[in-house]
Amino acid sequence: MPSPGSPRRHNSHRQSLDKGGRVGGQLQDLNYLHLYYFWSVAREGSITRACASLHVTQPTVSMQIRRLEQALGAKLFERVGRGLRLTD
C-alpha cells in the first residue's frame, strides 16, 4: 500500500465506465464457459433449450450471457418470438 503523499501507480490498462457507471470491458474475467454457453444458446436458438442440453439452470446461462455481453460491450442476441437470434 502506498504511503500517504506518495504518488499512486496507475494500471497499465484503462477501464471504461458504461452509461450505468459500471466498469466495462473486463475480458480477463471471462472463461470458456461464457463462450460455451453462448455457443449453446446460438445453436439451440433459446436459453431454455440450451439449459436442457447443458443440464444447468436458466439463471446460470442468462447471467453468463449477460456478463459476456457486458464485457464485449454489445448485445449478442435479439428476441424473435420466443427464441433468440444472433445479432449482426
Tab-separated table of C-alpha atoms in Angstrom:
chain	number	residue	atom	x	y	z
A	1	MET	CA	0.000	0.000	0.000
A	2	PRO	CA	1.432	3.415	-0.895
A	3	SER	CA	2.126	5.740	1.965
A	4	PRO	CA	0.166	8.999	2.220
A	5	GLY	CA	1.629	11.608	-0.073
A	6	SER	CA	3.395	9.108	-2.347
A	7	PRO	CA	2.323	9.003	-5.977
A	8	ARG	CA	-0.236	6.383	-6.900
A	9	ARG	CA	0.621	3.819	-9.531
A	10	HIS	CA	-1.770	3.551	-12.424
A	11	ASN	CA	-2.851	0.317	-14.054
A	12	SER	CA	-1.315	-0.333	-17.446
A	13	HIS	CA	-4.817	-0.628	-18.928
A	14	ARG	CA	-7.743	1.739	-18.652
A	15	GLN	CA	-11.195	0.635	-17.612
A	16	SER	CA	-14.119	2.430	-19.200
A	17	LEU	CA	-17.403	3.181	-17.490
A	18	ASP	CA	-20.647	2.408	-19.250
A	19	LYS	CA	-23.770	4.591	-19.003
A	20	GLY	CA	-24.756	2.926	-15.721
A	21	GLY	CA	-21.403	3.754	-14.119
A	22	ARG	CA	-20.249	0.125	-14.147
A	23	VAL	CA	-16.773	-0.898	-15.230
A	24	GLY	CA	-16.988	-2.452	-18.681
A	25	GLY	CA	-14.688	-4.376	-20.967
A	26	GLN	CA	-13.371	-6.828	-18.397
A	27	LEU	CA	-12.466	-9.619	-20.783
A	28	GLN	CA	-9.956	-11.009	-18.286
A	29	ASP	CA	-12.906	-12.047	-16.078
A	30	LEU	CA	-14.345	-14.352	-18.731
A	31	ASN	CA	-13.725	-18.075	-19.046
A	32	TYR	CA	-14.528	-20.799	-21.546
A	33	LEU	CA	-17.989	-21.364	-20.018
A	34	HIS	CA	-19.094	-17.913	-21.180
A	35	LEU	CA	-18.230	-18.870	-24.746
A	36	TYR	CA	-19.589	-22.412	-24.435
A	37	TYR	CA	-22.937	-21.173	-23.101
A	38	PHE	CA	-23.045	-18.518	-25.835
A	39	TRP	CA	-22.378	-21.174	-28.477
A	40	SER	CA	-25.060	-23.464	-26.995
A	41	VAL	CA	-27.705	-20.724	-26.938
A	42	ALA	CA	-26.833	-19.735	-30.516
A	43	ARG	CA	-27.040	-23.379	-31.633
A	44	GLU	CA	-30.306	-24.119	-29.810
A	45	GLY	CA	-31.946	-20.757	-30.515
A	46	SER	CA	-33.241	-20.488	-26.955
A	47	ILE	CA	-31.862	-20.264	-23.436
A	48	THR	CA	-34.360	-22.857	-22.207
A	49	ARG	CA	-33.311	-25.470	-24.779
A	50	ALA	CA	-29.622	-24.687	-24.219
A	51	CYS	CA	-30.106	-25.182	-20.462
A	52	ALA	CA	-31.730	-28.557	-21.047
A	53	SER	CA	-28.841	-29.757	-23.206
A	54	LEU	CA	-26.242	-28.335	-20.785
A	55	HIS	CA	-28.022	-29.632	-17.659
A	56	VAL	CA	-27.802	-26.240	-15.933
A	57	THR	CA	-30.412	-23.762	-14.728
A	58	GLN	CA	-31.733	-20.838	-16.763
A	59	PRO	CA	-30.330	-18.135	-14.433
A	60	THR	CA	-26.849	-19.645	-14.801
A	61	VAL	CA	-26.842	-19.334	-18.577
A	62	SER	CA	-28.595	-15.960	-18.592
A	63	MET	CA	-26.022	-14.498	-16.205
A	64	GLN	CA	-23.079	-15.842	-18.230
A	65	ILE	CA	-24.533	-14.411	-21.462
A	66	ARG	CA	-25.180	-11.054	-19.758
A	67	ARG	CA	-21.584	-10.913	-18.474
A	68	LEU	CA	-20.205	-11.770	-21.900
A	69	GLU	CA	-22.334	-9.021	-23.474
A	70	GLN	CA	-21.151	-6.518	-20.869
A	71	ALA	CA	-17.510	-7.437	-21.372
A	72	LEU	CA	-17.820	-7.125	-25.156
A	73	GLY	CA	-19.984	-4.009	-24.947
A	74	ALA	CA	-22.551	-5.368	-27.397
A	75	LYS	CA	-25.809	-7.284	-27.468
A	76	LEU	CA	-25.250	-10.789	-28.825
A	77	PHE	CA	-28.864	-11.890	-29.279
A	78	GLU	CA	-32.152	-10.354	-30.284
A	79	ARG	CA	-35.529	-11.780	-29.298
A	80	VAL	CA	-37.579	-13.261	-32.107
A	81	GLY	CA	-40.899	-14.543	-30.802
A	82	ARG	CA	-39.972	-16.975	-28.045
A	83	GLY	CA	-36.496	-17.614	-29.409
A	84	LEU	CA	-33.201	-15.810	-29.754
A	85	ARG	CA	-31.295	-14.922	-32.891
A	86	LEU	CA	-27.688	-13.764	-33.188
A	87	THR	CA	-27.286	-10.068	-33.865
A	88	ASP	CA	-25.376	-8.881	-36.927
